[in-house]
mmCIF file of C-alpha atoms in Angstrom:
data_model
loop_
_atom_site.group_PDB
_atom_site.id
_atom_site.type_symbol
_atom_site.label_atom_id
_atom_site.label_comp_id
_atom_site.label_asym_id
_atom_site.label_seq_id
_atom_site.Cartn_x
_atom_site.Cartn_y
_atom_site.Cartn_z
ATOM 1 C CA ASP A 1 0.295 -0.176 -0.122
ATOM 2 C CA ASN A 2 2.736 2.307 0.653
ATOM 3 C CA ILE A 3 5.939 1.159 -1.746
ATOM 4 C CA ALA A 4 4.524 3.887 -4.379
ATOM 5 C CA ALA A 5 5.447 6.525 -1.528
ATOM 6 C CA PHE A 6 9.195 5.192 -2.650
ATOM 7 C CA GLY A 7 8.895 6.000 -5.968
ATOM 8 C CA GLY A 8 8.012 2.010 -6.484
ATOM 9 C CA ASP A 9 5.218 0.198 -8.783
ATOM 10 C CA PRO A 10 2.327 -1.209 -6.302
ATOM 11 C CA ASN A 11 2.102 -4.121 -9.268
ATOM 12 C CA ASP A 12 5.685 -4.732 -8.982
ATOM 13 C CA VAL A 13 6.575 -5.625 -6.145
ATOM 14 C CA THR A 14 9.368 -8.292 -4.915
ATOM 15 C CA LEU A 15 10.093 -9.191 -0.925
ATOM 16 C CA LEU A 16 13.830 -9.509 0.068
ATOM 17 C CA GLY A 17 15.138 -10.774 3.730
ATOM 18 C CA LYS A 18 17.564 -12.040 4.788
ATOM 19 C CA SER A 19 17.875 -14.245 8.026
ATOM 20 C CA ALA A 20 14.746 -13.419 10.258
ATOM 21 C CA GLY A 21 13.794 -11.368 7.230
ATOM 22 C CA ALA A 22 13.715 -14.217 5.116
ATOM 23 C CA THR A 23 12.142 -15.521 7.935
ATOM 24 C CA SER A 24 9.418 -12.951 7.801
ATOM 25 C CA VAL A 25 9.482 -13.316 3.311
ATOM 26 C CA LEU A 26 8.398 -16.983 4.049
ATOM 27 C CA ALA A 27 5.472 -15.933 6.658
ATOM 28 C CA LEU A 28 3.895 -13.412 4.514
ATOM 29 C CA VAL A 29 4.412 -16.116 1.761
ATOM 30 C CA SER A 30 2.321 -18.297 4.080
ATOM 31 C CA SER A 31 -0.414 -15.267 5.152
ATOM 32 C CA PRO A 32 -3.359 -14.679 3.949
ATOM 33 C CA LEU A 33 -3.719 -11.116 4.830
ATOM 34 C CA ALA A 34 -0.306 -10.567 2.093
ATOM 35 C CA TYR A 35 -0.982 -12.939 -0.572
ATOM 36 C CA ASN A 36 -1.489 -10.593 -4.162
ATOM 37 C CA LYS A 37 0.283 -7.792 -2.261
ATOM 38 C CA PHE A 38 3.717 -9.015 -3.692
ATOM 39 C CA HIS A 39 4.487 -10.369 -6.949
ATOM 40 C CA ALA A 40 8.192 -12.166 -5.855
ATOM 41 C CA ALA A 41 10.221 -13.212 -3.376
ATOM 42 C CA ILE A 42 14.122 -14.051 -2.003
ATOM 43 C CA ALA A 43 14.555 -15.322 1.211
ATOM 44 C CA LEU A 44 18.187 -15.279 2.219
ATOM 45 C CA SER A 45 19.131 -18.677 5.182
ATOM 46 C CA PRO A 46 15.544 -18.090 6.588
ATOM 47 C CA ALA A 47 14.630 -20.363 9.398
ATOM 48 C CA PRO A 48 12.884 -23.469 7.324
ATOM 49 C CA GLU A 49 10.617 -24.541 10.297
ATOM 50 C CA MET A 50 7.565 -23.004 12.154
ATOM 51 C CA ARG A 51 6.392 -25.389 14.406
ATOM 52 C CA TYR A 52 4.641 -23.947 16.636
ATOM 53 C CA GLY A 53 1.191 -22.969 16.651
ATOM 54 C CA HIS A 54 -1.101 -20.115 18.248
ATOM 55 C CA ASP A 55 -1.477 -21.742 21.761
ATOM 56 C CA TRP A 56 1.894 -22.484 22.683
ATOM 57 C CA GLY A 57 3.255 -19.252 21.205
ATOM 58 C CA ASN A 58 0.824 -17.618 23.461
ATOM 59 C CA THR A 59 2.114 -19.288 26.871
ATOM 60 C CA PHE A 60 5.900 -18.871 25.622
ATOM 61 C CA GLN A 61 4.527 -15.039 24.937
ATOM 62 C CA ARG A 62 3.147 -14.921 28.184
ATOM 63 C CA GLY A 63 6.455 -16.057 29.506
ATOM 64 C CA ILE A 64 8.336 -13.440 29.023
ATOM 65 C CA VAL A 65 5.586 -10.740 30.464
ATOM 66 C CA GLU A 66 6.208 -12.720 33.340
ATOM 67 C CA GLN A 67 9.632 -12.608 32.919
ATOM 68 C CA ALA A 68 9.788 -8.377 32.379
ATOM 69 C CA GLY A 69 7.222 -8.230 36.512
ATOM 70 C CA CYS A 70 4.616 -7.165 34.293
ATOM 71 C CA THR A 71 2.048 -9.185 35.835
ATOM 72 C CA GLN A 72 -0.476 -6.799 36.626
ATOM 73 C CA ASP A 73 -4.481 -7.512 36.426
ATOM 74 C CA THR A 74 -5.177 -5.746 33.059
ATOM 75 C CA VAL A 75 -4.409 -5.917 29.776
ATOM 76 C CA ALA A 76 -3.530 -2.080 29.625
ATOM 77 C CA GLU A 77 -1.422 -2.218 32.067
ATOM 78 C CA ARG A 78 0.741 -5.057 31.517
ATOM 79 C CA LYS A 79 1.511 -3.139 28.110
ATOM 80 C CA GLN A 80 2.152 0.353 29.637
ATOM 81 C CA CYS A 81 4.295 -1.734 32.023
ATOM 82 C CA LEU A 82 6.587 -3.193 29.112
ATOM 83 C CA LEU A 83 6.478 0.582 27.035
ATOM 84 C CA ASP A 84 7.816 1.637 30.667
ATOM 85 C CA LEU A 85 10.802 -0.509 31.103
ATOM 86 C CA PRO A 86 13.863 0.819 30.069
ATOM 87 C CA ALA A 87 15.634 -0.952 27.093
ATOM 88 C CA ASP A 88 18.389 -2.557 28.854
ATOM 89 C CA LYS A 89 16.570 -3.758 32.119
ATOM 90 C CA PHE A 90 14.056 -5.636 28.704
ATOM 91 C CA THR A 91 16.923 -7.265 27.643
ATOM 92 C CA THR A 92 18.572 -8.084 30.444
ATOM 93 C CA LYS A 93 14.903 -9.332 32.405
ATOM 94 C CA LEU A 94 14.405 -11.429 29.236
ATOM 95 C CA GLY A 95 17.888 -12.993 28.899
ATOM 96 C CA ILE A 96 17.798 -12.719 25.225
ATOM 97 C CA LYS A 97 21.325 -11.986 24.821
ATOM 98 C CA THR A 98 21.999 -15.264 25.887
ATOM 99 C CA ALA A 99 19.130 -17.772 25.888
ATOM 100 C CA PHE A 100 16.628 -17.626 23.089
ATOM 101 C CA GLY A 101 17.715 -19.441 19.223
ATOM 102 C CA SER A 102 21.132 -18.779 20.975
ATOM 103 C CA ALA A 103 21.958 -22.333 19.501
ATOM 104 C CA TYR A 104 21.468 -22.024 16.312
ATOM 105 C CA LEU A 105 24.319 -21.369 14.147
ATOM 106 C CA GLN A 106 25.676 -24.208 16.783
ATOM 107 C CA PHE A 107 25.096 -28.189 17.067
ATOM 108 C CA PRO A 108 21.624 -29.237 18.160
ATOM 109 C CA LEU A 109 20.530 -29.448 21.069
ATOM 110 C CA SER A 110 23.978 -28.173 22.423
ATOM 111 C CA ARG A 111 22.532 -25.220 24.142
ATOM 112 C CA GLY A 112 19.217 -27.516 25.365
ATOM 113 C CA ASP A 113 15.949 -27.251 24.039
ATOM 114 C CA ASP A 114 14.768 -23.807 25.060
ATOM 115 C CA ASN A 115 17.765 -22.428 23.064
ATOM 116 C CA GLU A 116 16.500 -24.028 19.723
ATOM 117 C CA TYR A 117 13.915 -21.689 18.863
ATOM 118 C CA VAL A 118 13.912 -17.992 18.606
ATOM 119 C CA GLY A 119 9.613 -18.302 19.258
ATOM 120 C CA LEU A 120 8.758 -15.013 17.329
ATOM 121 C CA ILE A 121 6.649 -16.939 14.494
ATOM 122 C CA MET A 122 3.760 -19.059 15.409
ATOM 123 C CA ILE A 123 0.992 -20.504 12.831
ATOM 124 C CA ASP A 124 -2.478 -18.669 14.188
ATOM 125 C CA PRO A 125 -6.054 -18.050 12.891
ATOM 126 C CA THR A 126 -5.593 -15.308 11.099
ATOM 127 C CA VAL A 127 -2.143 -13.858 10.232
ATOM 128 C CA VAL A 128 0.359 -16.713 8.942
ATOM 129 C CA THR A 129 -2.693 -19.120 9.119
ATOM 130 C CA VAL A 130 0.511 -22.433 7.647
ATOM 131 C CA SER A 131 3.691 -23.217 8.076
ATOM 132 C CA PRO A 132 5.340 -22.587 4.133
ATOM 133 C CA ARG A 133 5.928 -26.677 5.046
ATOM 134 C CA ASN A 134 2.433 -27.008 4.980
ATOM 135 C CA LEU A 135 1.781 -23.977 2.771
ATOM 136 C CA LYS A 136 0.062 -26.827 -0.073
ATOM 137 C CA ASN A 137 -2.986 -26.989 1.932
ATOM 138 C CA ALA A 138 -3.799 -22.931 2.706
ATOM 139 C CA ASP A 139 -6.596 -22.112 1.114
ATOM 140 C CA PHE A 140 -5.548 -19.180 -0.428
ATOM 141 C CA THR A 141 -3.343 -18.981 -3.464
ATOM 142 C CA PRO A 142 -2.472 -16.050 -5.918
ATOM 143 C CA THR A 143 -4.176 -15.358 -8.746
ATOM 144 C CA SER A 144 -0.853 -15.099 -10.804
ATOM 145 C CA ARG A 145 2.736 -17.507 -10.757
ATOM 146 C CA LEU A 146 4.605 -16.219 -7.387
ATOM 147 C CA PRO A 147 8.607 -16.364 -7.798
ATOM 148 C CA ILE A 148 10.087 -17.540 -4.542
ATOM 149 C CA ILE A 149 14.020 -17.742 -4.257
ATOM 150 C CA ILE A 150 14.693 -19.756 -1.456
ATOM 151 C CA ALA A 151 18.625 -19.501 -0.670
ATOM 152 C CA THR A 152 20.925 -21.174 2.279
ATOM 153 C CA SER A 153 24.689 -20.920 2.524
ATOM 154 C CA ALA A 154 27.560 -24.111 2.386
ATOM 155 C CA GLU A 155 28.676 -23.000 5.837
ATOM 156 C CA GLU A 156 25.956 -20.914 7.417
ATOM 157 C CA THR A 157 27.336 -21.742 11.226
ATOM 158 C CA TYR A 158 30.810 -20.917 10.597
ATOM 159 C CA ASN A 159 32.203 -17.670 12.853
ATOM 160 C CA ALA A 160 33.389 -14.860 10.490
ATOM 161 C CA TRP A 161 33.408 -12.491 13.400
ATOM 162 C CA THR A 162 36.160 -14.328 15.084
ATOM 163 C CA TRP A 163 37.068 -17.742 13.870
ATOM 164 C CA PRO A 164 39.724 -16.701 10.772
ATOM 165 C CA GLU A 165 42.169 -15.207 13.872
ATOM 166 C CA SER A 166 41.142 -18.350 16.546
ATOM 167 C CA PRO A 167 39.908 -21.483 15.573
ATOM 168 C CA PRO A 168 37.727 -23.275 17.616
ATOM 169 C CA PHE A 169 39.587 -27.204 16.437
ATOM 170 C CA SER A 170 43.175 -27.449 15.652
ATOM 171 C CA SER A 171 42.687 -30.925 15.081
ATOM 172 C CA LYS A 172 40.168 -34.011 13.691
ATOM 173 C CA GLU A 173 40.859 -35.150 17.051
ATOM 174 C CA ASP A 174 39.592 -32.115 18.840
ATOM 175 C CA LEU A 175 36.644 -31.759 17.219
ATOM 176 C CA LYS A 176 35.902 -35.383 18.602
ATOM 177 C CA ASP A 177 36.333 -34.816 21.842
ATOM 178 C CA THR A 178 33.629 -31.868 20.564
ATOM 179 C CA LEU A 179 31.417 -33.774 18.664
ATOM 180 C CA GLY A 180 31.167 -37.117 20.735
ATOM 181 C CA PRO A 181 29.285 -35.853 23.919
ATOM 182 C CA GLN A 182 27.154 -33.768 21.750
ATOM 183 C CA PHE A 183 26.602 -37.215 19.043
ATOM 184 C CA GLU A 184 25.618 -38.783 22.121
ATOM 185 C CA GLN A 185 22.620 -36.371 22.782
ATOM 186 C CA ILE A 186 20.656 -37.113 19.338
ATOM 187 C CA SER A 187 21.832 -40.449 18.305
ATOM 188 C CA GLU A 188 21.878 -44.076 20.079
ATOM 189 C CA GLU A 189 24.112 -45.345 16.976
ATOM 190 C CA GLU A 190 27.322 -46.368 17.988
ATOM 191 C CA ASP A 191 29.029 -45.049 15.330
ATOM 192 C CA ALA A 192 26.922 -41.693 14.687
ATOM 193 C CA MET A 193 30.314 -39.976 14.834
ATOM 194 C CA GLU A 194 32.579 -41.053 12.436
ATOM 195 C CA THR A 195 29.150 -42.066 9.677
ATOM 196 C CA VAL A 196 28.850 -38.377 9.869
ATOM 197 C CA MET A 197 32.500 -37.319 9.466
ATOM 198 C CA ALA A 198 32.757 -39.360 6.616
ATOM 199 C CA LEU A 199 30.655 -37.877 4.546
ATOM 200 C CA TYR A 200 32.646 -34.621 4.718
ATOM 201 C CA PRO A 201 36.398 -36.225 3.753
ATOM 202 C CA ASP A 202 39.594 -34.004 3.332
ATOM 203 C CA GLN A 203 38.584 -31.084 4.672
ATOM 204 C CA ASP A 204 40.326 -29.565 7.694
ATOM 205 C CA PRO A 205 38.131 -29.428 10.939
ATOM 206 C CA VAL A 206 36.573 -26.336 11.083
ATOM 207 C CA THR A 207 35.468 -26.890 7.831
ATOM 208 C CA LEU A 208 33.924 -30.150 8.791
ATOM 209 C CA TRP A 209 32.071 -28.678 11.869
ATOM 210 C CA SER A 210 30.514 -26.146 10.097
ATOM 211 C CA LEU A 211 29.505 -27.959 6.549
ATOM 212 C CA MET A 212 27.988 -30.726 8.622
ATOM 213 C CA THR A 213 26.097 -28.568 11.098
ATOM 214 C CA SER A 214 25.252 -26.313 8.486
ATOM 215 C CA ASP A 215 23.677 -29.392 7.191
ATOM 216 C CA MET A 216 21.825 -30.091 9.805
ATOM 217 C CA ARG A 217 20.972 -27.049 10.620
ATOM 218 C CA SER A 218 19.682 -25.293 7.414
ATOM 219 C CA THR A 219 20.516 -26.913 3.780
ATOM 220 C CA CYS A 220 18.624 -30.146 4.114
ATOM 221 C CA PRO A 221 15.891 -29.028 6.157
ATOM 222 C CA THR A 222 15.682 -26.123 3.659
ATOM 223 C CA ASN A 223 15.762 -28.264 1.140
ATOM 224 C CA ASP A 224 12.993 -30.594 2.294
ATOM 225 C CA VAL A 225 10.842 -27.007 3.433
ATOM 226 C CA ALA A 226 11.527 -26.077 -0.152
ATOM 227 C CA GLU A 227 10.314 -29.099 -1.710
ATOM 228 C CA ASP A 228 6.862 -29.140 0.381
ATOM 229 C CA MET A 229 6.044 -25.517 -1.092
ATOM 230 C CA SER A 230 6.847 -26.254 -4.378
ATOM 231 C CA ALA A 231 3.769 -28.070 -4.222
ATOM 232 C CA ALA A 232 1.561 -25.511 -3.599
ATOM 233 C CA THR A 233 -0.238 -24.039 -6.384
ATOM 234 C CA ASN A 234 0.704 -20.959 -7.957
ATOM 235 C CA ARG A 235 4.495 -21.151 -5.902
ATOM 236 C CA ASP A 236 7.241 -21.337 -8.313
ATOM 237 C CA ILE A 237 10.526 -22.166 -6.089
ATOM 238 C CA TYR A 238 13.793 -21.755 -7.309
ATOM 239 C CA ARG A 239 16.813 -22.932 -4.989
ATOM 240 C CA LEU A 240 20.033 -21.598 -4.732
ATOM 241 C CA TYR A 241 23.494 -22.545 -2.432
ATOM 242 C CA ILE A 242 25.692 -20.654 -1.929
ATOM 243 C CA SER A 243 29.059 -22.208 -1.495
ATOM 244 C CA HIS A 244 31.422 -19.559 -3.291
ATOM 245 C CA LYS A 245 34.644 -18.279 -0.881
ATOM 246 C CA ALA A 246 35.650 -14.840 -0.322
ATOM 247 C CA SER A 247 39.861 -14.307 -1.546
ATOM 248 C CA SER A 248 41.059 -14.284 1.654
ATOM 249 C CA GLY A 249 39.510 -18.011 2.406
ATOM 250 C CA ILE A 250 35.907 -16.667 4.422
ATOM 251 C CA PRO A 251 33.853 -19.359 3.585
ATOM 252 C CA ALA A 252 29.777 -18.507 2.568
ATOM 253 C CA TYR A 253 28.843 -17.990 6.667
ATOM 254 C CA HIS A 254 25.422 -16.662 7.561
ATOM 255 C CA MET A 255 25.496 -13.043 6.151
ATOM 256 C CA TYR A 256 27.897 -13.822 3.576
ATOM 257 C CA ASP A 257 25.350 -12.985 0.599
ATOM 258 C CA THR A 258 24.211 -9.963 2.107
ATOM 259 C CA THR A 259 27.809 -8.847 3.128
ATOM 260 C CA VAL A 260 28.015 -9.246 -1.048
ATOM 261 C CA LEU A 261 25.256 -8.203 -2.391
ATOM 262 C CA PHE A 262 25.786 -4.392 -0.349
ATOM 263 C CA GLY A 263 29.555 -4.596 -1.309
ATOM 264 C CA TYR A 264 31.726 -5.863 1.504
ATOM 265 C CA LYS A 265 31.070 -3.299 3.753
ATOM 266 C CA TYR A 266 29.439 -5.237 6.720
ATOM 267 C CA PRO A 267 31.714 -3.960 9.230
ATOM 268 C CA SER A 268 32.465 -6.734 11.679
ATOM 269 C CA VAL A 269 34.358 -8.715 9.065
ATOM 270 C CA LYS A 270 36.814 -7.977 6.508
ATOM 271 C CA ILE A 271 37.194 -8.522 3.478
ATOM 272 C CA ILE A 272 39.036 -6.740 1.205
ATOM 273 C CA PRO A 273 37.357 -7.700 -1.963
ATOM 274 C CA ASP A 274 39.805 -8.467 -4.917
ATOM 275 C CA GLU A 275 38.839 -9.058 -8.845
ATOM 276 C CA GLU A 276 37.598 -12.314 -8.627
ATOM 277 C CA ASP A 277 35.036 -11.362 -5.117
ATOM 278 C CA LEU A 278 34.099 -8.684 -7.098
ATOM 279 C CA LYS A 279 33.325 -10.407 -9.892
ATOM 280 C CA PHE A 280 31.320 -12.561 -7.666
ATOM 281 C CA GLN A 281 29.677 -9.731 -6.325
ATOM 282 C CA THR A 282 28.672 -7.985 -9.603
ATOM 283 C CA HIS A 283 27.395 -11.753 -10.466
ATOM 284 C CA PHE A 284 24.827 -11.907 -7.558
ATOM 285 C CA VAL A 285 23.730 -8.309 -7.333
ATOM 286 C CA GLU A 286 22.984 -9.038 -11.881
ATOM 287 C CA MET A 287 21.000 -12.275 -10.664
ATOM 288 C CA VAL A 288 19.103 -10.027 -7.890
ATOM 289 C CA ARG A 289 18.484 -7.191 -10.130
ATOM 290 C CA LYS A 290 17.168 -9.411 -13.303
ATOM 291 C CA PHE A 291 15.152 -11.574 -10.872
ATOM 292 C CA SER A 292 13.302 -8.518 -9.497
ATOM 293 C CA HIS A 293 12.447 -6.089 -12.551
ATOM 294 C CA ASP A 294 12.227 -8.454 -15.195
ATOM 295 C CA LYS A 295 11.142 -11.847 -12.871
ATOM 296 C CA LYS A 296 14.183 -13.667 -15.272
ATOM 297 C CA PHE A 297 16.599 -15.971 -14.745
ATOM 298 C CA ASP A 298 20.303 -17.478 -15.868
ATOM 299 C CA ASP A 299 19.395 -19.819 -18.865
ATOM 300 C CA GLY A 300 18.286 -23.778 -17.275
ATOM 301 C CA TRP A 301 17.867 -22.621 -13.518
ATOM 302 C CA GLU A 302 14.474 -23.944 -13.621
ATOM 303 C CA THR A 303 12.267 -24.707 -10.784
ATOM 304 C CA PHE A 304 12.623 -26.772 -7.662
ATOM 305 C CA PRO A 305 12.831 -29.973 -6.693
ATOM 306 C CA GLY A 306 13.795 -29.970 -10.564
ATOM 307 C CA SER A 307 16.354 -27.795 -10.813
ATOM 308 C CA SER A 308 19.198 -26.249 -8.057
ATOM 309 C CA MET A 309 21.678 -23.588 -8.496
ATOM 310 C CA ILE A 310 24.581 -23.651 -6.925
ATOM 311 C CA TYR A 311 27.649 -20.669 -6.837
ATOM 312 C CA GLU A 312 31.045 -21.738 -6.363
ATOM 313 C CA ASN A 313 34.478 -20.662 -6.996
ATOM 314 C CA SER A 314 34.596 -20.441 -10.297
ATOM 315 C CA ASP A 315 34.756 -18.811 -13.843
ATOM 316 C CA GLU A 316 31.082 -19.082 -14.569
ATOM 317 C CA ILE A 317 30.238 -19.034 -10.866
ATOM 318 C CA SER A 318 26.659 -20.259 -11.815
ATOM 319 C CA ASN A 319 26.416 -24.190 -11.600
ATOM 320 C CA ILE A 320 23.381 -25.431 -12.583
ATOM 321 C CA GLY A 321 22.463 -28.976 -11.725
ATOM 322 C CA SER A 322 19.539 -31.334 -11.108
ATOM 323 C CA ARG A 323 20.501 -32.505 -7.674
ATOM 324 C CA LYS A 324 19.322 -31.170 -4.264
ATOM 325 C CA PRO A 325 22.186 -29.218 -2.983
ATOM 326 C CA GLN A 326 24.183 -31.521 -0.403
ATOM 327 C CA GLN A 327 21.820 -34.390 -1.996
ATOM 328 C CA GLU A 328 23.678 -37.046 -1.120
ATOM 329 C CA GLU A 329 25.132 -35.801 2.786
ATOM 330 C CA CYS A 330 21.570 -34.958 3.728
ATOM 331 C CA GLU A 331 20.082 -38.452 2.778
ATOM 332 C CA LYS A 332 22.632 -39.964 4.928
ATOM 333 C CA LEU A 333 21.904 -37.212 7.880
ATOM 334 C CA GLU A 334 18.266 -38.118 6.646
ATOM 335 C CA GLU A 335 18.893 -41.659 7.635
ATOM 336 C CA LEU A 336 20.384 -41.142 10.656
ATOM 337 C CA ASP A 337 17.202 -38.843 11.855
ATOM 338 C CA MET A 338 19.540 -35.564 11.771
ATOM 339 C CA VAL A 339 17.401 -33.603 9.863
ATOM 340 C CA LYS A 340 14.869 -32.281 12.316
ATOM 341 C CA TYR A 341 16.900 -30.080 13.934
ATOM 342 C CA GLY A 342 16.294 -27.366 11.211
ATOM 343 C CA TRP A 343 16.193 -23.869 12.012
ATOM 344 C CA GLN A 344 12.977 -22.387 13.644
ATOM 345 C CA ASN A 345 11.695 -18.922 14.350
#
């Protein structure tokens, strides 16, 4: 309703979101209040799962209000209490900086079940009525085809802020010492750790950890949700997987795509782009421009699950294939029941 005031065309609106913003994009795709209000969407590293309903969400949010000490009798009084609470005390009281969602970029359940989710988007009777996974069951459908790019990065869980200078693992044995107790939490298979590590041969311990946990948390569950979304009427799903590494060696971490998109200006991660980095930036920006303005794709990039696009370190950058991203690894992780830990928001 407001895009014209910003010089935009109300009949040609593209949504683009990153991380929580990407999850919001999927929520809008799954909302009857938003359908037909936009015409294309790009979700970069979304939380693929929305598992909780309105009743659980109500309980969860009431818990936040109680932690804040706003337990007055009326809604108006509780609202005023929250409005009067200083921001620093609000975050301190709720433990937001150290609790909710703090395990997002960690091994599954490594910080307890409560830290597996942020708890911001719930399935409810009015706003987000179905999860993206169940979009095919929605009672609303766009009147024209809605193209949606769902992208993830190969090493979402890599800590680009500190690990380049202080890697968390010095050897495979060091990695195994960390992973051993964590695998025992999620699997009764005696050799589960060795089986999963074998999926990533010839990788240094940090890359192995990042690829493995990213597949569990993001790549594989996103494949599943994207495929389920593709069954929904008038939704065309396009899958993008970014494995491209910066010339400095920093891999495709959780904010890599937006760092590239906005000119390597992310202040907390130092990437000084060279010619190859700038080439990748041009390629990525052009894809977003062409999709947003013209609803066009690179030749051969068809809808998922029949086709996937990989952005890699090659002269062409684009590599289109018929397999899902990390398909072999995901199939084995699914066999071990380890794809159920997808990010949830």
